XYZ file of C-alpha atoms in Angstrom:
690
model
C 0.000 0.000 0.000
C 2.903 2.359 0.744
C 4.328 1.869 -2.735
C 0.939 2.625 -4.269
C 0.604 5.854 -2.257
C 4.107 6.993 -3.233
C 3.588 6.171 -6.921
C 0.172 7.844 -6.959
C 1.544 11.061 -5.499
C 4.410 11.080 -8.005
C 1.948 10.773 -10.903
C -0.376 13.460 -9.507
C 2.501 15.872 -8.941
C 3.855 15.297 -12.453
C 0.539 16.113 -14.101
C 0.086 19.145 -11.841
C 3.466 20.530 -12.914
C 2.693 19.694 -16.555
C -0.659 21.513 -16.348
C 0.938 24.667 -14.935
C 3.692 24.585 -17.538
C 1.103 24.246 -20.307
C -0.839 27.192 -18.883
C 2.150 29.551 -18.711
C 4.534 28.162 -21.320
C 4.197 27.436 -25.020
C 5.024 23.879 -26.057
C 5.092 24.715 -29.771
C 7.416 27.728 -29.813
C 9.734 27.473 -26.809
C 12.889 25.402 -26.726
C 12.583 21.823 -25.481
C 15.443 22.188 -22.992
C 13.817 25.269 -21.472
C 10.525 23.427 -21.025
C 12.259 20.338 -19.638
C 14.316 22.286 -17.074
C 11.270 24.251 -15.889
C 9.105 21.137 -15.703
C 11.768 19.257 -13.739
C 12.237 22.137 -11.280
C 8.496 22.520 -10.631
C 8.021 18.764 -10.404
C 10.768 18.302 -7.800
C 9.504 21.179 -5.647
C 5.901 19.996 -5.701
C 7.076 16.449 -5.031
C 8.854 17.527 -1.843
C 5.667 19.182 -0.607
C 3.503 16.120 -1.301
C 5.898 13.477 0.062
C 6.888 15.301 3.280
C 3.646 14.348 5.182
C 4.430 10.686 4.463
C 7.894 11.230 5.930
C 6.322 12.683 9.098
C 3.955 9.732 9.625
C 6.743 7.229 8.939
C 9.022 9.005 11.442
C 6.315 8.904 14.126
C 5.896 5.160 13.589
C 9.651 4.601 13.763
C 9.781 6.694 16.946
C 7.119 4.422 18.469
C 9.177 1.333 17.649
C 12.309 2.932 19.078
C 10.498 3.820 22.321
C 9.313 0.209 22.680
C 12.837 -1.078 22.217
C 14.151 1.372 24.821
C 11.396 0.357 27.238
C 12.182 -3.310 26.662
C 15.885 -2.808 27.373
C 15.096 -0.750 30.479
C 12.690 -3.434 31.708
C 15.290 -6.177 31.324
C 17.868 -4.107 33.181
C 15.532 -3.359 36.071
C 14.430 -6.994 36.323
C 18.055 -8.158 36.340
C 18.897 -5.760 39.174
C 15.845 -6.803 41.161
C 16.478 -10.525 40.684
C 19.392 -10.334 43.118
C 16.977 -9.197 45.818
C 14.322 -11.878 46.333
C 12.072 -9.542 48.277
C 11.564 -7.284 45.232
C 9.211 -8.485 42.511
C 10.264 -7.870 38.888
C 8.522 -4.959 37.232
C 6.635 -5.255 33.964
C 6.206 -2.363 31.539
C 3.511 -2.626 28.934
C 4.903 -1.601 25.528
C 3.005 0.714 23.266
C 0.960 -0.705 20.418
C 2.545 0.698 17.268
C 0.179 0.582 14.344
C 1.844 0.773 10.964
C 0.491 3.693 8.867
C -1.225 2.894 5.602
C 1.380 4.943 3.730
C 4.407 3.540 5.528
C 7.602 3.715 3.476
C 10.258 1.094 4.366
C 13.568 2.140 5.860
C 16.265 3.191 3.433
C 13.975 4.472 0.681
C 13.250 7.988 1.892
C 16.886 9.002 2.606
C 17.937 8.021 -0.909
C 14.833 9.659 -2.360
C 15.395 12.950 -0.520
C 19.087 12.969 -1.391
C 18.397 12.579 -5.116
C 15.577 15.146 -5.121
C 17.433 17.733 -3.049
C 20.758 17.666 -4.875
C 19.068 17.593 -8.272
C 17.062 20.684 -7.392
C 20.176 22.426 -6.093
C 22.064 21.595 -9.282
C 19.215 23.079 -11.277
C 18.863 26.278 -9.270
C 22.538 27.141 -8.829
C 24.171 25.883 -12.029
C 21.968 24.723 -14.892
C 19.002 27.131 -14.865
C 21.078 30.361 -14.539
C 23.198 29.185 -17.446
C 20.126 28.315 -19.529
C 18.552 31.677 -18.715
C 21.460 33.509 -20.298
C 21.524 31.004 -23.152
C 17.817 31.495 -23.952
C 18.040 35.295 -23.670
C 21.151 35.516 -25.833
C 20.827 36.852 -29.362
C 23.632 34.709 -30.781
C 23.208 32.917 -34.100
C 25.138 29.767 -33.181
C 25.281 27.415 -30.228
C 28.886 28.293 -29.439
C 28.082 32.013 -29.475
C 25.183 31.557 -27.070
C 27.297 29.416 -24.731
C 30.055 32.043 -24.708
C 27.564 34.797 -23.880
C 25.995 32.707 -21.104
C 29.373 31.978 -19.485
C 30.364 35.650 -19.514
C 27.044 36.782 -18.009
C 27.172 34.148 -15.247
C 30.801 34.773 -14.270
C 29.838 37.546 -11.840
C 26.855 35.519 -10.636
C 28.934 32.459 -9.771
C 31.711 34.587 -8.317
C 29.332 36.224 -5.823
C 28.166 32.896 -4.397
C 31.698 31.571 -4.330
C 32.694 34.592 -2.232
C 29.883 33.904 0.252
C 30.872 30.245 0.542
C 34.532 31.137 1.081
C 33.552 33.597 3.831
C 31.660 30.870 5.703
C 34.558 28.488 5.149
C 37.002 30.955 6.679
C 34.686 31.393 9.683
C 34.689 27.651 10.285
C 38.448 27.445 9.818
C 39.253 30.138 12.410
C 36.854 28.667 14.974
C 38.921 26.292 17.154
C 36.053 24.084 18.347
C 34.978 23.284 14.784
C 36.782 20.739 12.639
C 36.662 20.720 8.870
C 35.461 17.559 7.143
C 33.560 16.639 4.022
C 30.269 16.391 5.900
C 30.996 19.751 7.536
C 31.651 21.406 4.169
C 28.454 19.902 2.796
C 26.516 21.225 5.794
C 28.013 24.683 5.270
C 26.827 24.693 1.658
C 23.340 23.520 2.621
C 23.147 26.082 5.428
C 24.204 28.932 3.141
C 21.587 27.948 0.524
C 18.831 27.570 3.120
C 19.741 30.894 4.746
C 19.367 32.738 1.450
C 16.106 30.914 0.777
C 14.706 31.630 4.257
C 15.483 35.331 3.867
C 13.389 35.483 0.693
C 10.784 33.066 2.063
C 9.773 35.289 4.968
C 9.342 38.280 2.646
C 7.063 36.386 0.270
C 5.179 34.636 3.067
C 4.486 37.883 4.926
C 2.954 39.329 1.782
C 0.919 36.246 0.867
C -0.592 35.676 4.324
C -2.414 39.009 4.091
C -2.870 39.567 0.380
C -4.455 36.213 -0.492
C -7.382 36.469 1.988
C -7.845 40.124 1.042
C -7.924 39.225 -2.661
C -10.780 36.781 -2.137
C -12.655 39.252 0.050
C -12.340 41.988 -2.566
C -13.455 39.533 -5.256
C -16.801 39.330 -3.428
C -17.236 43.113 -3.749
C -18.380 43.455 -7.331
C -18.068 47.240 -7.602
C -14.494 47.342 -6.367
C -13.520 44.427 -8.593
C -14.952 46.177 -11.648
C -13.158 49.422 -10.762
C -9.867 47.557 -10.443
C -10.500 45.952 -13.821
C -10.969 49.406 -15.367
C -7.713 50.471 -13.708
C -5.878 47.487 -15.188
C -7.364 48.240 -18.607
C -5.949 51.783 -18.567
C -2.497 50.542 -17.541
C -2.511 47.680 -20.017
C -3.541 49.990 -22.851
C -0.497 52.147 -22.131
C 1.745 49.110 -22.059
C 0.151 47.813 -25.265
C 0.831 51.104 -27.044
C 4.440 51.082 -25.828
C 4.878 47.507 -27.052
C 3.499 48.365 -30.492
C 5.715 51.429 -30.746
C 8.758 49.441 -29.651
C 7.982 46.744 -32.203
C 7.667 49.349 -34.966
C 11.046 50.853 -34.056
C 12.743 47.460 -34.001
C 11.133 46.427 -37.299
C 12.369 49.677 -38.852
C 15.907 48.779 -37.820
C 15.437 45.293 -39.245
C 14.143 46.741 -42.523
C 17.173 49.031 -42.799
C 19.590 46.182 -42.178
C 17.666 43.933 -44.555
C 17.969 46.462 -47.373
C 21.635 47.057 -46.640
C 22.831 43.448 -46.552
C 22.038 41.671 -49.833
C 21.671 38.011 -50.649
C 25.360 37.275 -51.266
C 26.735 38.992 -48.173
C 28.443 36.739 -45.561
C 26.071 38.009 -42.855
C 22.946 37.316 -44.902
C 22.277 34.109 -42.940
C 22.066 36.154 -39.753
C 19.529 38.476 -41.393
C 17.426 35.497 -42.475
C 17.467 34.196 -38.897
C 16.272 37.574 -37.632
C 13.521 37.735 -40.254
C 12.166 34.353 -39.147
C 11.566 35.817 -35.663
C 9.583 38.793 -37.036
C 5.780 38.752 -37.412
C 4.424 37.435 -40.701
C 3.085 40.779 -41.947
C 6.494 42.401 -41.519
C 8.192 39.507 -43.278
C 5.915 39.981 -46.291
C 6.593 43.725 -46.445
C 10.347 43.250 -46.264
C 10.212 40.471 -48.842
C 8.406 42.697 -51.353
C 10.902 45.528 -50.935
C 13.941 43.271 -51.277
C 15.854 43.132 -54.564
C 17.875 39.937 -54.489
C 19.701 40.714 -57.716
C 21.701 43.650 -56.384
C 25.263 42.817 -55.480
C 26.862 44.330 -52.441
C 29.911 46.519 -52.727
C 32.681 46.141 -50.187
C 33.710 49.766 -50.747
C 30.184 51.150 -50.488
C 28.132 51.987 -47.434
C 29.306 50.617 -44.093
C 27.664 47.356 -43.049
C 26.617 46.452 -39.487
C 28.887 44.172 -37.526
C 27.936 40.756 -36.268
C 27.903 42.079 -32.712
C 25.278 44.667 -33.633
C 23.232 41.958 -35.375
C 23.350 39.852 -32.204
C 22.025 42.824 -30.256
C 19.314 43.403 -32.869
C 18.339 39.729 -32.767
C 17.914 39.955 -29.001
C 15.773 43.096 -29.364
C 13.551 41.411 -31.957
C 12.908 38.396 -29.710
C 12.023 40.638 -26.777
C 9.846 43.045 -28.798
C 7.837 40.303 -30.514
C 7.280 38.431 -27.236
C 6.135 41.576 -25.455
C 3.834 42.591 -28.307
C 2.155 39.179 -28.476
C 1.743 39.081 -24.702
C 0.063 42.473 -24.484
C -2.293 41.619 -27.351
C -3.445 38.400 -25.693
C -3.737 40.015 -22.261
C -5.800 42.842 -23.707
C -8.339 40.437 -25.200
C -8.529 38.459 -21.943
C -9.018 41.631 -19.904
C -11.768 42.781 -22.275
C -13.627 39.496 -21.821
C -13.305 39.826 -18.056
C -14.558 43.412 -18.068
C -17.510 42.535 -20.307
C -18.399 39.650 -18.011
C -18.304 41.832 -14.897
C -20.499 44.422 -16.593
C -22.921 41.660 -17.576
C -23.043 40.533 -13.947
C -23.879 44.102 -12.857
C -26.683 44.265 -15.419
C -28.110 40.841 -14.578
C -28.273 41.492 -10.823
C -31.524 43.416 -11.319
C -33.006 40.848 -13.711
C -36.499 39.652 -12.760
C -36.304 36.505 -14.909
C -33.331 35.117 -12.930
C -31.614 34.062 -16.145
C -28.109 35.176 -16.981
C -27.884 36.984 -20.340
C -24.508 37.555 -22.004
C -23.840 40.652 -24.078
C -21.740 38.635 -26.512
C -22.862 35.003 -26.462
C -20.424 32.391 -27.647
C -20.598 31.469 -31.315
C -19.925 27.820 -30.486
C -22.952 25.581 -29.863
C -23.555 24.907 -26.146
C -22.385 21.580 -24.777
C -24.296 19.172 -22.626
C -23.023 20.880 -19.455
C -24.525 24.215 -20.510
C -27.743 22.533 -21.580
C -28.437 20.382 -18.538
C -26.204 21.476 -15.620
C -24.927 25.044 -15.965
C -28.120 26.517 -17.382
C -28.763 30.297 -17.571
C -30.780 30.066 -14.341
C -28.008 28.241 -12.478
C -25.467 30.692 -13.869
C -27.534 33.639 -12.629
C -27.754 32.275 -9.073
C -24.027 31.503 -9.025
C -22.796 34.796 -10.481
C -25.266 37.111 -8.770
C -25.985 35.409 -5.415
C -23.802 32.529 -4.253
C -20.395 33.468 -5.614
C -19.832 36.488 -3.405
C -20.821 34.584 -0.268
C -18.535 31.664 -1.158
C -15.658 34.071 -1.608
C -16.363 35.742 1.717
C -16.498 32.437 3.584
C -13.261 31.363 1.911
C -11.625 34.681 2.821
C -12.591 34.225 6.493
C -11.186 30.673 6.551
C -7.939 31.879 4.988
C -7.720 34.680 7.574
C -7.953 32.108 10.365
C -5.181 30.060 8.763
C -3.028 33.162 8.339
C -3.447 34.107 11.992
C -2.507 30.554 13.060
C 0.609 30.653 10.872
C 1.732 34.032 12.246
C 1.237 32.861 15.837
C 3.083 29.585 15.243
C 5.987 31.321 13.475
C 6.494 33.561 16.483
C 6.216 30.800 19.134
C 7.519 27.566 17.546
C 10.794 27.791 19.500
C 8.894 27.271 22.777
C 8.701 23.562 23.641
C 7.649 23.838 27.306
C 4.834 24.754 27.070
C 4.031 24.058 23.437
C 2.627 27.272 21.972
C 2.691 26.483 18.269
C -0.859 25.575 17.214
C 0.238 23.181 14.490
C 2.598 21.393 16.902
C -0.298 20.972 19.340
C -2.489 19.419 16.646
C 0.228 16.983 15.552
C 1.070 15.923 19.104
C -2.599 15.291 19.937
C -2.898 13.030 16.910
C 0.425 11.367 17.717
C -0.898 10.128 21.084
C -3.570 8.032 19.359
C -1.384 7.265 16.314
C -4.035 8.621 14.012
C -1.833 8.662 10.925
C -4.572 9.761 8.548
C -5.210 12.883 10.630
C -1.469 13.520 10.946
C -0.927 13.353 7.202
C -3.975 15.480 6.422
C -2.981 18.119 9.002
C 0.575 18.202 7.646
C -0.593 18.371 4.055
C -3.112 21.184 4.677
C -0.556 23.197 6.632
C 2.297 22.894 4.163
C -0.078 23.349 1.226
C -1.294 26.651 2.664
C 2.281 27.814 3.230
C 3.247 26.845 -0.320
C 0.158 28.536 -1.733
C 1.043 31.803 0.017
C 4.640 31.666 -1.212
C 4.176 30.271 -4.716
C 1.187 32.477 -5.547
C 3.312 35.487 -4.620
C 5.975 34.241 -7.047
C 3.308 34.075 -9.760
C 1.933 37.520 -8.851
C 5.086 39.609 -8.616
C 6.395 41.433 -11.634
C 9.821 43.029 -11.929
C 9.098 45.541 -14.711
C 9.349 43.473 -17.920
C 12.346 41.552 -16.629
C 10.352 38.868 -14.844
C 6.654 38.300 -15.426
C 4.621 35.078 -15.390
C 1.710 35.613 -17.792
C -0.921 32.884 -18.286
C -2.372 31.682 -21.594
C 1.053 30.625 -22.976
C 2.491 34.167 -22.859
C 5.441 33.684 -20.461
C 8.868 33.962 -22.025
C 11.633 31.408 -21.488
C 13.601 33.617 -19.105
C 10.664 34.101 -16.709
C 9.790 30.396 -16.763
C 13.312 29.428 -15.769
C 13.509 32.193 -13.194
C 10.365 30.851 -11.506
C 11.834 27.327 -11.504
C 15.006 28.677 -9.933
C 13.020 30.485 -7.226
C 10.964 27.372 -6.454
C 14.091 25.253 -5.996
C 15.576 27.825 -3.619
C 12.420 28.423 -1.594
C 11.121 24.876 -1.137
C 13.915 23.385 1.092
C 13.851 26.211 3.691
C 10.041 26.184 3.536
C 9.986 22.474 4.439
C 12.533 22.988 7.209
C 10.456 25.845 8.575
C 7.347 23.660 8.498
C 9.127 20.846 10.375
C 10.271 23.371 12.958
C 6.731 24.729 13.380
C 5.357 21.236 14.153
C 8.403 20.436 16.379
C 9.748 17.661 14.146
C 13.170 19.309 13.699
C 15.341 18.519 16.688
C 17.882 21.199 15.718
C 15.329 23.936 16.379
C 13.094 22.352 19.004
C 16.096 20.852 20.933
C 14.159 17.638 21.627
C 15.658 14.165 21.791
C 13.624 12.381 19.172
C 14.236 10.593 15.916
C 14.712 13.061 13.048
C 12.827 12.791 9.810
C 14.557 11.475 6.727
C 14.407 14.945 5.222
C 16.267 16.639 8.077
C 18.837 13.831 8.188
C 20.203 14.759 4.752
C 20.585 18.395 5.841
C 23.244 17.504 8.393
C 23.715 19.084 11.777
C 23.086 22.807 11.668
C 25.190 23.203 14.806
C 28.237 23.585 12.549
C 27.127 27.210 12.241
C 25.575 27.760 15.667
C 24.793 31.456 15.183
C 22.540 30.497 12.244
C 20.921 27.418 13.846
C 20.304 29.042 17.233
C 19.737 32.609 16.094
C 18.765 33.292 12.501
C 16.517 30.232 11.988
C 14.589 30.934 15.205
C 14.240 34.702 15.431
C 14.211 35.825 11.810
C 10.732 34.311 11.088
C 9.318 36.693 13.727
C 9.843 39.452 11.181
C 6.750 38.099 9.475
C 4.586 40.115 11.900
C 5.990 43.412 10.646
C 5.646 42.318 7.026
C 2.000 41.361 7.565
C 1.275 44.754 9.132
C 2.993 46.555 6.252
C 1.028 44.504 3.718
C -2.260 45.118 5.520
C -1.791 48.901 5.297
C -0.441 48.610 1.708
C 2.774 50.432 2.551
C 4.647 48.935 -0.397
C 1.870 49.836 -2.825
C 1.734 53.395 -1.527
C 5.505 53.787 -1.804
C 5.467 52.581 -5.397
C 2.632 54.968 -6.149
C 4.642 57.877 -4.735
C 7.618 56.876 -6.884
C 5.516 57.130 -10.039
C 4.454 53.505 -10.558
C 0.673 53.571 -10.886
C -0.944 51.324 -8.288
C -4.588 50.789 -7.366
C -4.849 52.750 -4.130
C -8.476 53.266 -3.061
C -9.330 56.968 -2.869
C -6.702 58.631 -5.004
C -6.934 61.220 -7.780
C -4.584 59.332 -10.080
C -6.425 56.076 -9.439
C -9.790 57.721 -10.148
C -8.489 59.182 -13.400
C -7.178 55.813 -14.541
C -10.454 54.128 -13.586
C -12.419 56.656 -15.655
C -10.015 56.209 -18.550
C -10.340 52.440 -18.351
C -14.137 52.672 -18.254
C -14.113 54.752 -21.419
C -11.746 52.292 -23.120
C -13.996 49.369 -22.242
C -17.055 51.275 -23.487
C -15.307 52.001 -26.784
C -14.214 48.379 -27.204
C -17.758 47.234 -26.413
C -19.162 49.431 -29.187
C -16.519 48.165 -31.576
C -17.232 44.547 -30.764
C -20.983 45.205 -30.964
C -20.582 46.601 -34.480
C -18.516 43.593 -35.428
C -21.132 41.240 -34.005
C -23.922 43.074 -35.842
C -22.019 42.870 -39.109
C -21.396 39.176 -38.608
C -25.065 38.549 -37.802
C -26.200 40.442 -40.933
C -23.801 38.475 -43.107
C -24.939 35.264 -41.463
C -28.602 36.085 -42.093
C -27.833 36.996 -45.711
C -26.020 33.699 -46.250
C -28.858 31.748 -44.634
C -31.488 33.535 -46.727
C -29.582 32.950 -49.942
C -29.009 29.320 -49.047
C -32.754 28.864 -48.431
C -33.577 30.391 -51.811
C -31.031 28.208 -53.546
C -32.425 25.162 -51.811
C -35.998 26.129 -52.768
C -35.147 26.740 -56.421
C -32.973 23.683 -56.472
C -35.874 21.640 -55.070
C -38.146 22.878 -57.825
C -35.622 21.976 -60.502
C -35.093 18.566 -58.987
C -38.871 17.915 -58.845
C -39.324 18.971 -62.490
C -36.405 16.828 -63.517
C -37.828 13.845 -61.617
C -41.249 14.309 -63.227
C -39.653 14.474 -66.672
C -37.647 11.389 -65.900
C -40.746 9.541 -64.721
C -42.578 10.587 -67.921
C -39.721 9.300 -70.056
C -39.678 6.060 -68.139
C -43.418 5.434 -68.512
C -43.229 6.191 -72.257
C -40.582 3.585 -72.914
C -42.684 0.847 -71.298
C -45.515 1.095 -73.904
C -43.457 2.316 -76.862
C -44.080 -0.490 -79.309
C -47.884 -0.787 -78.841
C -48.308 2.983 -78.977
C -46.272 3.294 -82.163
C -48.458 0.696 -83.869
C -51.645 2.524 -82.933
C -50.156 5.842 -84.115
C -49.289 4.458 -87.501
C -52.807 3.068 -87.990
C -54.416 6.371 -86.935
C -52.186 8.351 -89.314
C -53.126 6.048 -92.207
C -56.845 6.558 -91.556
C -56.471 10.336 -91.404
C -54.529 10.495 -94.645
C -57.299 8.645 -96.416
C -59.949 11.153 -95.218
C -58.025 14.315 -96.169
C -58.933 15.870 -99.516
C -56.093 16.776 -101.861
C -55.180 20.482 -102.148
C -54.425 22.313 -105.349
C -51.064 24.088 -105.438
C -51.760 27.704 -106.337
C -48.560 29.268 -104.927
C -50.325 30.754 -101.970
C -49.220 30.082 -98.441
C -51.330 27.593 -96.582
C -53.477 28.645 -93.716
C -51.813 28.572 -90.294
C -53.184 25.770 -88.247
C -50.988 26.253 -85.184
C -52.897 29.229 -83.898
C -55.907 27.671 -82.265
C -57.087 30.900 -80.619
C -59.813 33.104 -82.218
C -60.141 36.801 -81.943
C -62.669 36.465 -79.191
C -60.219 34.632 -76.959
C -61.841 31.195 -77.271
C -60.037 28.114 -78.482
C -61.212 26.671 -81.782
C -61.907 23.037 -82.448
C -58.837 20.794 -82.730
C -60.428 18.313 -85.143
C -58.796 19.899 -88.177
C -55.229 19.523 -86.761
C -55.164 15.998 -85.402
C -52.266 15.242 -87.698
C -49.964 17.316 -85.449
C -50.713 15.722 -82.130
C -48.199 12.903 -82.681
C -45.236 15.151 -83.491
C -43.925 14.971 -79.911
C -43.995 11.163 -79.795
């Protein structure tokens, strides 16, 4: 059963990481190595989070077995001492009943598993991903050129961390009570990495503990959510215009270089590589203006160098990516704004049926027909959704308060003040492993959600930005994978310290988990183990207070970076501007929809007329065909009767004298009065059609 649980969690985590990568990355356009490195980094970090509760339950079971063995040895010793005195009866100690958890993992598997996962993630975050970031961002035209650029850019990066490691090494060397060894050096490296990660972890966690519950609470307030959407529309429109202008400038440079360097120039291959990265419409324009039959002159105008072409190639990649991202985000934001406006209009509907301003052109599926009907959609969007968000926000506030309290008191073991440690110890007395694993999973999942969602929310200008709907560039994807690998190990250590499963922090004599065993003894650097790891997380209180009062947002707003700050003149102006932009886009889309509906009606009307006329022609053709078929069945008998009738008529007709005058017309059977004349005189013509 333990193997099934481990394998199931591995599969679930893999598909979770694959789903997120598909949402933010682009499998068709981005490099396979970039996607693989990001997927591996996310998969390893999520795997640590999901497997750690199993490590906790397994450690508790092993601790129970160890306590029974200690009690058994102590009982034998006491009985042996008392056997020498016949007046003292031997004592019996009842051992504990250790129930094996359903997800028990045998000894020896978890240490190897954690060692492989941890060192692989560290190799990714400190060596491979930084190198691949520079490689993917490079504008080189060959593999060797990109590798050279990546090594030069990462020289300072690697040198900084080498300096930090050497400083810690010198500290250990000058301390007389510490002895250098391979395990000690490994512990120093792990401690340095975890210290850097914990420093960033507290900053992100302090922001997420307040901002996530507040986000859900504000999502229940429809008016404020719509105003913030208008604010985002005004900002995104500015960014969209800047991206279009930047793309035009870069394409102008590409056009100039394309006209300068002709087909037989040595650098023409570089120009062709740059043109492949340009949008299709620009490629067509440059192709029409290109005269491939003009030779270049070495003594003519100066040509750009390869270094300048590398820089131009890098600018083209960045400009095209930014332009495509803003276009997609603008359409998504428009759909969101239209939906929120539809919700505001439908709140006062008396029919209790949700009506969309722009219904989908695709036919509704069986879910929309039978489950998510317009009535159900109205009750969810206009009634139940806001209350669900408010209840969820309150629950998240309770969790945030419990986390802040536990982070400030987890160092106290007598009495136990950490709430999560109290819950785990109560379940440990009854060996309720299911409750232990669920409590551990919910706790660490909430911590990861606060930290990871902050990583997905933050934006460092256009340098780092995770945009959904396949609009994240390769550099940002790898940067997020690097952050995950650096934040997850200290996050897990902090969680184990909060529930008092880390003996280094709690100073308890108990069996360590397999995860903490690979970290080594933190006492090699006592000022970090006994000081920084314990007291630095208390800073989370100040960060939560600053986030609650939006001090960071207000500071950015004062520095000129537009932020949504409640009652503010600049915010109100941007909201009004965004409202006008949405109104203009609504009118434009409405005109487009009206034009499409008129064309659709015209096509349907013409198709109906064609079908009606075509039906008439087909019916006439079928009648003619049936007439021809019936005539062929009685052809011989009818021909015999016709010949006999003609012979009789010829005998009755009187001969006419030829006088040169034209014969009387017998075809016109209509008299002047409008009545038909008798047809007895023209019976000879009735068989002409046979």
